Amino acid sequence: GHERILYEQIKENYKNHIQNNSQLMLIPEVFNLSHKEIEFVKENIELFRNTGFDIELFGEDSVKISGIPDIEYKVNKNRMFLDVLDEMIIKDVEERFIATVACKAAVKANMDLTRQEVDNLIQRLLKLKNPFTCPHGRPTTIKFSKEELFKK
């Protein structure tokens, strides 16, 4: 599978607070992004900045990258941003998916969750922007009312 080495490596840098882990690019790059990607960038722009990207929103659906994390990177450096973006989006979807599955497993396993715990679980899931589709876009939840949920 595609290993997310790049994003993990950058996160390590960040965790270890390696200062000046950004290198300026000779010529800033402007990337046109899809609507989904630009939304993701807006929500996570601090994360990009904290991990060494010199990034700003540029027009409606573009970003301008003036600096990138200073790490060993085998491929074309200009692609680094797009590669990291891909990795982050995949990871984000996977994590939400895992959360959803974990919740369903907990409910399925008939775990004796208190009402409070179930509420917390539901709240946590709802905070995840779209917890109801799996990475392939298929719905993962079956809707049922709270009444049904709490029938003993």
Short mmCIF file of N, CA and C in Angstrom, two decimals:
data_model
loop_
_atom_site.label_atom_id
_atom_site.label_comp_id
_atom_site.label_asym_id
_atom_site.label_seq_id
_atom_site.Cartn_x
_atom_site.Cartn_y
_atom_site.Cartn_z
N GLY A 1 0.82 -1.20 0.00
CA GLY A 1 0.00 0.00 0.00
C GLY A 1 0.87 1.26 0.00
N HIS A 2 0.23 2.38 -0.20
CA HIS A 2 0.94 3.65 -0.21
C HIS A 2 1.26 4.02 1.22
N GLU A 3 2.51 4.03 1.56
CA GLU A 3 2.87 4.33 2.94
C GLU A 3 2.91 5.82 3.16
N ARG A 4 2.33 6.24 4.25
CA ARG A 4 2.31 7.68 4.49
C ARG A 4 3.56 8.11 5.24
N ILE A 5 4.67 7.94 4.59
CA ILE A 5 5.93 8.25 5.24
C ILE A 5 6.09 9.75 5.36
N LEU A 6 5.70 10.44 4.31
CA LEU A 6 5.94 11.87 4.22
C LEU A 6 5.28 12.63 5.37
N TYR A 7 3.99 12.42 5.50
CA TYR A 7 3.24 13.13 6.53
C TYR A 7 3.76 12.78 7.92
N GLU A 8 4.05 11.48 8.13
CA GLU A 8 4.54 11.05 9.44
C GLU A 8 5.89 11.71 9.75
N GLN A 9 6.73 11.78 8.73
CA GLN A 9 8.06 12.37 8.89
C GLN A 9 7.93 13.85 9.28
N ILE A 10 7.02 14.53 8.60
CA ILE A 10 6.82 15.94 8.87
C ILE A 10 6.27 16.14 10.28
N LYS A 11 5.36 15.24 10.67
CA LYS A 11 4.79 15.33 12.01
C LYS A 11 5.87 15.12 13.06
N GLU A 12 6.78 14.18 12.81
CA GLU A 12 7.89 13.95 13.72
C GLU A 12 8.67 15.24 13.92
N ASN A 13 9.02 15.87 12.81
CA ASN A 13 9.72 17.15 12.86
C ASN A 13 9.02 18.10 13.79
N TYR A 14 7.70 18.15 13.60
CA TYR A 14 6.90 19.10 14.35
C TYR A 14 6.91 18.73 15.82
N LYS A 15 6.72 17.43 16.09
CA LYS A 15 6.69 16.97 17.48
C LYS A 15 7.99 17.30 18.18
N ASN A 16 9.09 17.12 17.47
CA ASN A 16 10.38 17.39 18.07
C ASN A 16 10.72 18.87 18.02
N HIS A 17 9.74 19.66 17.59
CA HIS A 17 9.91 21.11 17.52
C HIS A 17 11.21 21.51 16.87
N ILE A 18 11.51 20.86 15.77
CA ILE A 18 12.70 21.26 15.03
C ILE A 18 12.43 22.65 14.49
N GLN A 19 13.18 23.61 15.00
CA GLN A 19 12.96 24.99 14.56
C GLN A 19 13.50 25.15 13.14
N ASN A 20 13.00 26.15 12.49
CA ASN A 20 13.44 26.44 11.12
C ASN A 20 13.36 25.21 10.24
N ASN A 21 12.29 24.43 10.39
CA ASN A 21 12.23 23.25 9.54
C ASN A 21 11.52 23.57 8.24
N SER A 22 11.56 24.86 7.86
CA SER A 22 10.96 25.27 6.61
C SER A 22 12.07 25.77 5.70
N GLN A 23 11.98 25.40 4.43
CA GLN A 23 12.95 25.95 3.47
C GLN A 23 12.17 26.75 2.44
N LEU A 24 12.66 27.95 2.18
CA LEU A 24 11.97 28.78 1.20
C LEU A 24 12.18 28.23 -0.19
N MET A 25 11.14 28.30 -1.00
CA MET A 25 11.27 27.87 -2.37
C MET A 25 11.73 29.07 -3.19
N LEU A 26 12.48 28.81 -4.22
CA LEU A 26 12.97 29.92 -5.05
C LEU A 26 11.80 30.69 -5.62
N ILE A 27 10.86 29.95 -6.16
CA ILE A 27 9.68 30.59 -6.74
C ILE A 27 8.45 30.01 -6.06
N PRO A 28 7.63 30.84 -5.42
CA PRO A 28 6.42 30.31 -4.79
C PRO A 28 5.57 29.59 -5.83
N GLU A 29 4.92 28.53 -5.38
CA GLU A 29 4.06 27.75 -6.27
C GLU A 29 2.61 28.05 -5.92
N VAL A 30 1.78 28.18 -6.93
CA VAL A 30 0.35 28.30 -6.68
C VAL A 30 -0.32 27.02 -7.14
N PHE A 31 -1.11 26.43 -6.27
CA PHE A 31 -1.81 25.19 -6.60
C PHE A 31 -3.31 25.44 -6.65
N ASN A 32 -3.94 25.00 -7.72
CA ASN A 32 -5.41 25.00 -7.77
C ASN A 32 -5.90 23.71 -7.13
N LEU A 33 -6.84 23.85 -6.22
CA LEU A 33 -7.32 22.68 -5.50
C LEU A 33 -8.80 22.47 -5.75
N SER A 34 -9.23 21.24 -5.51
CA SER A 34 -10.67 20.97 -5.59
C SER A 34 -11.34 21.62 -4.39
N HIS A 35 -12.65 21.73 -4.46
CA HIS A 35 -13.40 22.35 -3.37
C HIS A 35 -13.15 21.61 -2.06
N LYS A 36 -13.16 20.29 -2.13
CA LYS A 36 -12.95 19.46 -0.94
C LYS A 36 -11.57 19.73 -0.35
N GLU A 37 -10.57 19.82 -1.24
CA GLU A 37 -9.21 20.03 -0.77
C GLU A 37 -9.05 21.40 -0.13
N ILE A 38 -9.64 22.42 -0.77
CA ILE A 38 -9.47 23.77 -0.24
C ILE A 38 -10.16 23.89 1.12
N GLU A 39 -11.30 23.23 1.29
CA GLU A 39 -11.99 23.23 2.58
C GLU A 39 -11.09 22.59 3.63
N PHE A 40 -10.47 21.48 3.25
CA PHE A 40 -9.60 20.76 4.17
C PHE A 40 -8.42 21.65 4.58
N VAL A 41 -7.84 22.34 3.60
CA VAL A 41 -6.70 23.21 3.88
C VAL A 41 -7.12 24.33 4.82
N LYS A 42 -8.29 24.93 4.56
CA LYS A 42 -8.75 26.02 5.42
C LYS A 42 -8.87 25.56 6.86
N GLU A 43 -9.42 24.36 7.03
CA GLU A 43 -9.62 23.85 8.39
C GLU A 43 -8.31 23.51 9.06
N ASN A 44 -7.31 23.15 8.27
CA ASN A 44 -6.06 22.66 8.84
C ASN A 44 -4.86 23.53 8.55
N ILE A 45 -5.13 24.80 8.20
CA ILE A 45 -4.03 25.64 7.73
C ILE A 45 -2.96 25.81 8.80
N GLU A 46 -3.39 25.87 10.07
CA GLU A 46 -2.40 26.00 11.15
C GLU A 46 -1.48 24.79 11.20
N LEU A 47 -2.09 23.62 10.98
CA LEU A 47 -1.30 22.39 10.99
C LEU A 47 -0.23 22.45 9.89
N PHE A 48 -0.63 22.89 8.71
CA PHE A 48 0.34 23.00 7.62
C PHE A 48 1.45 23.97 8.01
N ARG A 49 1.05 25.11 8.59
CA ARG A 49 2.06 26.11 8.97
C ARG A 49 2.97 25.58 10.05
N ASN A 50 2.37 24.89 11.02
CA ASN A 50 3.16 24.38 12.14
C ASN A 50 4.14 23.30 11.72
N THR A 51 3.86 22.67 10.59
CA THR A 51 4.75 21.59 10.17
C THR A 51 5.72 22.05 9.09
N GLY A 52 5.80 23.34 8.88
CA GLY A 52 6.87 23.85 8.03
C GLY A 52 6.46 24.35 6.66
N PHE A 53 5.15 24.35 6.38
CA PHE A 53 4.72 24.92 5.10
C PHE A 53 4.49 26.41 5.26
N ASP A 54 5.05 27.17 4.33
CA ASP A 54 4.72 28.59 4.28
C ASP A 54 3.58 28.68 3.28
N ILE A 55 2.36 28.75 3.81
CA ILE A 55 1.18 28.57 2.97
C ILE A 55 0.19 29.70 3.18
N GLU A 56 -0.39 30.17 2.10
CA GLU A 56 -1.50 31.13 2.24
C GLU A 56 -2.57 30.84 1.21
N LEU A 57 -3.80 31.18 1.56
CA LEU A 57 -4.89 31.03 0.62
C LEU A 57 -4.72 32.08 -0.46
N PHE A 58 -5.06 31.71 -1.66
CA PHE A 58 -4.76 32.55 -2.81
C PHE A 58 -5.96 32.49 -3.73
N GLY A 59 -6.78 33.53 -3.71
CA GLY A 59 -7.97 33.47 -4.56
C GLY A 59 -8.98 32.49 -4.02
N GLU A 60 -9.93 32.14 -4.88
CA GLU A 60 -11.06 31.30 -4.46
C GLU A 60 -10.64 29.91 -4.04
N ASP A 61 -9.91 29.23 -4.91
CA ASP A 61 -9.66 27.82 -4.66
C ASP A 61 -8.20 27.46 -4.91
N SER A 62 -7.31 28.39 -4.56
CA SER A 62 -5.89 28.12 -4.74
C SER A 62 -5.14 28.42 -3.45
N VAL A 63 -3.98 27.81 -3.34
CA VAL A 63 -3.08 28.16 -2.24
C VAL A 63 -1.73 28.51 -2.83
N LYS A 64 -1.03 29.38 -2.11
CA LYS A 64 0.31 29.75 -2.53
C LYS A 64 1.27 29.16 -1.50
N ILE A 65 2.22 28.41 -1.99
CA ILE A 65 3.21 27.78 -1.12
C ILE A 65 4.55 28.46 -1.37
N SER A 66 5.07 29.12 -0.33
CA SER A 66 6.35 29.82 -0.48
C SER A 66 7.48 29.06 0.20
N GLY A 67 7.12 28.12 1.04
CA GLY A 67 8.15 27.33 1.72
C GLY A 67 7.60 25.97 2.07
N ILE A 68 8.48 24.99 2.14
CA ILE A 68 8.05 23.63 2.45
C ILE A 68 8.92 23.07 3.58
N PRO A 69 8.43 22.03 4.25
CA PRO A 69 9.23 21.45 5.34
C PRO A 69 10.59 20.99 4.82
N ASP A 70 11.59 21.21 5.64
CA ASP A 70 12.95 20.88 5.24
C ASP A 70 13.25 19.43 5.61
N ILE A 71 12.80 18.51 4.78
CA ILE A 71 13.09 17.10 5.04
C ILE A 71 13.57 16.48 3.75
N GLU A 72 14.22 15.33 3.89
CA GLU A 72 14.62 14.55 2.73
C GLU A 72 13.37 14.25 1.93
N TYR A 73 13.37 14.57 0.68
CA TYR A 73 12.19 14.26 -0.11
C TYR A 73 12.64 13.87 -1.49
N LYS A 74 12.33 12.61 -1.85
CA LYS A 74 12.91 12.04 -3.07
C LYS A 74 12.27 12.59 -4.35
N VAL A 75 10.99 12.88 -4.27
CA VAL A 75 10.29 13.27 -5.48
C VAL A 75 10.43 14.77 -5.70
N ASN A 76 9.88 15.24 -6.78
CA ASN A 76 9.86 16.66 -7.10
C ASN A 76 9.33 17.46 -5.90
N LYS A 77 10.16 18.37 -5.41
CA LYS A 77 9.80 19.12 -4.20
C LYS A 77 8.50 19.90 -4.37
N ASN A 78 8.23 20.32 -5.60
CA ASN A 78 7.00 21.09 -5.82
C ASN A 78 5.76 20.25 -5.55
N ARG A 79 5.93 18.94 -5.62
CA ARG A 79 4.78 18.07 -5.39
C ARG A 79 4.57 17.78 -3.91
N MET A 80 5.52 18.18 -3.09
CA MET A 80 5.45 17.80 -1.69
C MET A 80 4.13 18.21 -1.06
N PHE A 81 3.71 19.44 -1.32
CA PHE A 81 2.48 19.92 -0.72
C PHE A 81 1.29 19.03 -1.11
N LEU A 82 1.19 18.73 -2.42
CA LEU A 82 0.06 17.91 -2.88
C LEU A 82 0.12 16.52 -2.28
N ASP A 83 1.31 15.98 -2.16
CA ASP A 83 1.45 14.64 -1.59
C ASP A 83 1.03 14.64 -0.13
N VAL A 84 1.47 15.65 0.61
CA VAL A 84 1.11 15.73 2.02
C VAL A 84 -0.40 15.93 2.16
N LEU A 85 -0.94 16.77 1.32
CA LEU A 85 -2.39 17.02 1.36
C LEU A 85 -3.15 15.72 1.15
N ASP A 86 -2.75 14.97 0.13
CA ASP A 86 -3.37 13.66 -0.13
C ASP A 86 -3.30 12.77 1.09
N GLU A 87 -2.11 12.68 1.65
CA GLU A 87 -1.91 11.79 2.78
C GLU A 87 -2.79 12.21 3.96
N MET A 88 -2.85 13.52 4.18
CA MET A 88 -3.63 14.01 5.31
C MET A 88 -5.12 13.75 5.12
N ILE A 89 -5.59 13.94 3.90
CA ILE A 89 -7.02 13.73 3.64
C ILE A 89 -7.36 12.24 3.80
N ILE A 90 -6.51 11.38 3.28
CA ILE A 90 -6.74 9.94 3.42
C ILE A 90 -6.78 9.57 4.89
N LYS A 91 -5.82 10.09 5.63
CA LYS A 91 -5.72 9.79 7.05
C LYS A 91 -6.97 10.27 7.79
N ASP A 92 -7.40 11.46 7.43
CA ASP A 92 -8.57 12.06 8.06
C ASP A 92 -9.80 11.17 7.83
N VAL A 93 -9.99 10.75 6.59
CA VAL A 93 -11.13 9.90 6.25
C VAL A 93 -11.03 8.58 7.01
N GLU A 94 -9.81 8.02 7.04
CA GLU A 94 -9.63 6.74 7.71
C GLU A 94 -9.93 6.85 9.20
N GLU A 95 -9.45 7.93 9.79
CA GLU A 95 -9.66 8.06 11.23
C GLU A 95 -11.13 8.19 11.57
N ARG A 96 -11.85 8.95 10.73
CA ARG A 96 -13.28 9.08 10.95
C ARG A 96 -13.97 7.74 10.77
N PHE A 97 -13.52 7.02 9.76
CA PHE A 97 -14.10 5.71 9.47
C PHE A 97 -13.89 4.78 10.66
N ILE A 98 -12.67 4.80 11.19
CA ILE A 98 -12.35 3.94 12.33
C ILE A 98 -13.22 4.31 13.52
N ALA A 99 -13.41 5.62 13.73
CA ALA A 99 -14.26 6.06 14.85
C ALA A 99 -15.68 5.54 14.68
N THR A 100 -16.18 5.62 13.45
CA THR A 100 -17.54 5.15 13.18
C THR A 100 -17.66 3.67 13.44
N VAL A 101 -16.69 2.93 12.92
CA VAL A 101 -16.72 1.47 13.08
C VAL A 101 -16.63 1.11 14.55
N ALA A 102 -15.76 1.80 15.28
CA ALA A 102 -15.59 1.52 16.70
C ALA A 102 -16.90 1.74 17.43
N CYS A 103 -17.58 2.80 17.06
CA CYS A 103 -18.86 3.12 17.70
C CYS A 103 -19.87 2.02 17.41
N LYS A 104 -19.95 1.64 16.14
CA LYS A 104 -20.92 0.62 15.76
C LYS A 104 -20.60 -0.70 16.43
N ALA A 105 -19.32 -1.02 16.52
CA ALA A 105 -18.91 -2.26 17.15
C ALA A 105 -19.34 -2.25 18.61
N ALA A 106 -19.14 -1.11 19.26
CA ALA A 106 -19.49 -0.99 20.66
C ALA A 106 -21.00 -1.20 20.85
N VAL A 107 -21.78 -0.60 19.97
CA VAL A 107 -23.22 -0.72 20.09
C VAL A 107 -23.66 -2.15 19.75
N LYS A 108 -23.06 -2.68 18.68
CA LYS A 108 -23.40 -4.06 18.26
C LYS A 108 -23.09 -5.06 19.35
N ALA A 109 -21.93 -4.87 19.97
CA ALA A 109 -21.48 -5.85 20.96
C ALA A 109 -22.36 -5.77 22.19
N ASN A 110 -23.40 -4.91 22.12
CA ASN A 110 -24.32 -4.78 23.23
C ASN A 110 -23.60 -4.43 24.52
N MET A 111 -22.56 -3.64 24.36
CA MET A 111 -21.84 -3.22 25.55
C MET A 111 -22.81 -2.46 26.41
N ASP A 112 -22.72 -2.66 27.71
CA ASP A 112 -23.63 -1.96 28.60
C ASP A 112 -23.16 -0.53 28.76
N LEU A 113 -23.44 0.26 27.73
CA LEU A 113 -23.07 1.66 27.82
C LEU A 113 -24.17 2.39 28.58
N THR A 114 -23.76 3.27 29.44
CA THR A 114 -24.77 4.11 30.08
C THR A 114 -25.28 5.09 29.04
N ARG A 115 -26.41 5.66 29.33
CA ARG A 115 -26.99 6.63 28.41
C ARG A 115 -25.98 7.75 28.13
N GLN A 116 -25.29 8.16 29.19
CA GLN A 116 -24.30 9.23 29.09
C GLN A 116 -23.19 8.83 28.10
N GLU A 117 -22.72 7.60 28.23
CA GLU A 117 -21.63 7.13 27.37
C GLU A 117 -22.06 7.10 25.91
N VAL A 118 -23.30 6.63 25.68
CA VAL A 118 -23.79 6.57 24.31
C VAL A 118 -23.89 7.98 23.75
N ASP A 119 -24.42 8.89 24.57
CA ASP A 119 -24.52 10.29 24.13
C ASP A 119 -23.14 10.84 23.77
N ASN A 120 -22.18 10.57 24.63
CA ASN A 120 -20.82 11.06 24.37
C ASN A 120 -20.30 10.51 23.06
N LEU A 121 -20.54 9.22 22.85
CA LEU A 121 -20.08 8.56 21.64
C LEU A 121 -20.71 9.23 20.43
N ILE A 122 -22.02 9.45 20.51
CA ILE A 122 -22.74 10.06 19.39
C ILE A 122 -22.22 11.47 19.16
N GLN A 123 -22.05 12.23 20.24
CA GLN A 123 -21.54 13.60 20.12
C GLN A 123 -20.18 13.60 19.44
N ARG A 124 -19.31 12.69 19.90
CA ARG A 124 -17.96 12.64 19.34
C ARG A 124 -18.02 12.36 17.85
N LEU A 125 -18.90 11.43 17.48
CA LEU A 125 -19.01 11.09 16.07
C LEU A 125 -19.54 12.25 15.25
N LEU A 126 -20.51 12.96 15.83
CA LEU A 126 -21.11 14.05 15.07
C LEU A 126 -20.11 15.18 14.85
N LYS A 127 -19.17 15.32 15.77
CA LYS A 127 -18.16 16.37 15.63
C LYS A 127 -17.27 16.08 14.42
N LEU A 128 -17.11 14.80 14.11
CA LEU A 128 -16.34 14.45 12.92
C LEU A 128 -17.22 14.84 11.75
N LYS A 129 -16.65 15.60 10.83
CA LYS A 129 -17.53 16.28 9.88
C LYS A 129 -18.48 15.39 9.12
N ASN A 130 -18.00 14.26 8.62
CA ASN A 130 -18.96 13.40 7.94
C ASN A 130 -18.70 11.97 8.32
N PRO A 131 -19.16 11.59 9.50
CA PRO A 131 -18.80 10.25 9.98
C PRO A 131 -19.62 9.15 9.33
N PHE A 132 -20.55 9.53 8.44
CA PHE A 132 -21.51 8.53 8.01
C PHE A 132 -21.18 7.86 6.68
N THR A 133 -19.99 8.13 6.13
CA THR A 133 -19.64 7.40 4.92
C THR A 133 -18.28 6.77 5.11
N CYS A 134 -18.12 5.62 4.52
CA CYS A 134 -16.82 4.97 4.60
C CYS A 134 -15.96 5.55 3.48
N PRO A 135 -14.66 5.22 3.46
CA PRO A 135 -13.80 5.84 2.45
C PRO A 135 -14.29 5.64 1.02
N HIS A 136 -15.15 4.65 0.81
CA HIS A 136 -15.63 4.43 -0.55
C HIS A 136 -16.94 5.14 -0.78
N GLY A 137 -17.35 5.96 0.19
CA GLY A 137 -18.54 6.76 0.00
C GLY A 137 -19.83 6.00 0.29
N ARG A 138 -19.69 4.75 0.77
CA ARG A 138 -20.91 4.02 1.09
C ARG A 138 -21.35 4.38 2.51
N PRO A 139 -22.64 4.54 2.72
CA PRO A 139 -23.10 4.87 4.09
C PRO A 139 -22.70 3.77 5.05
N THR A 140 -22.23 4.15 6.23
CA THR A 140 -21.85 3.13 7.21
C THR A 140 -22.82 3.07 8.36
N THR A 141 -23.78 3.97 8.42
CA THR A 141 -24.66 3.93 9.58
C THR A 141 -26.07 3.58 9.18
N ILE A 142 -26.73 3.01 10.14
CA ILE A 142 -28.15 2.77 9.98
C ILE A 142 -28.79 3.78 10.92
N LYS A 143 -29.71 4.57 10.41
CA LYS A 143 -30.33 5.56 11.29
C LYS A 143 -31.36 4.89 12.18
N PHE A 144 -31.29 5.18 13.47
CA PHE A 144 -32.39 4.76 14.32
C PHE A 144 -32.59 5.83 15.38
N SER A 145 -33.79 5.87 15.91
CA SER A 145 -34.11 6.93 16.86
C SER A 145 -33.51 6.60 18.22
N LYS A 146 -33.40 7.61 19.07
CA LYS A 146 -32.87 7.37 20.42
C LYS A 146 -33.77 6.40 21.18
N GLU A 147 -35.08 6.50 20.90
CA GLU A 147 -36.02 5.60 21.58
C GLU A 147 -35.63 4.15 21.29
N GLU A 148 -35.40 3.88 20.02
CA GLU A 148 -35.02 2.53 19.64
C GLU A 148 -33.68 2.14 20.29
N LEU A 149 -32.81 3.13 20.34
CA LEU A 149 -31.47 2.87 20.83
C LEU A 149 -31.50 2.47 22.30
N PHE A 150 -32.41 3.09 23.04
CA PHE A 150 -32.39 2.87 24.48
C PHE A 150 -33.43 1.87 24.97
N LYS A 151 -34.10 1.21 24.00
CA LYS A 151 -35.03 0.14 24.41
C LYS A 151 -34.20 -0.95 25.06
N LYS A 152 -34.58 -1.37 26.21
CA LYS A 152 -33.84 -2.45 26.88
C LYS A 152 -34.40 -3.78 26.40
#
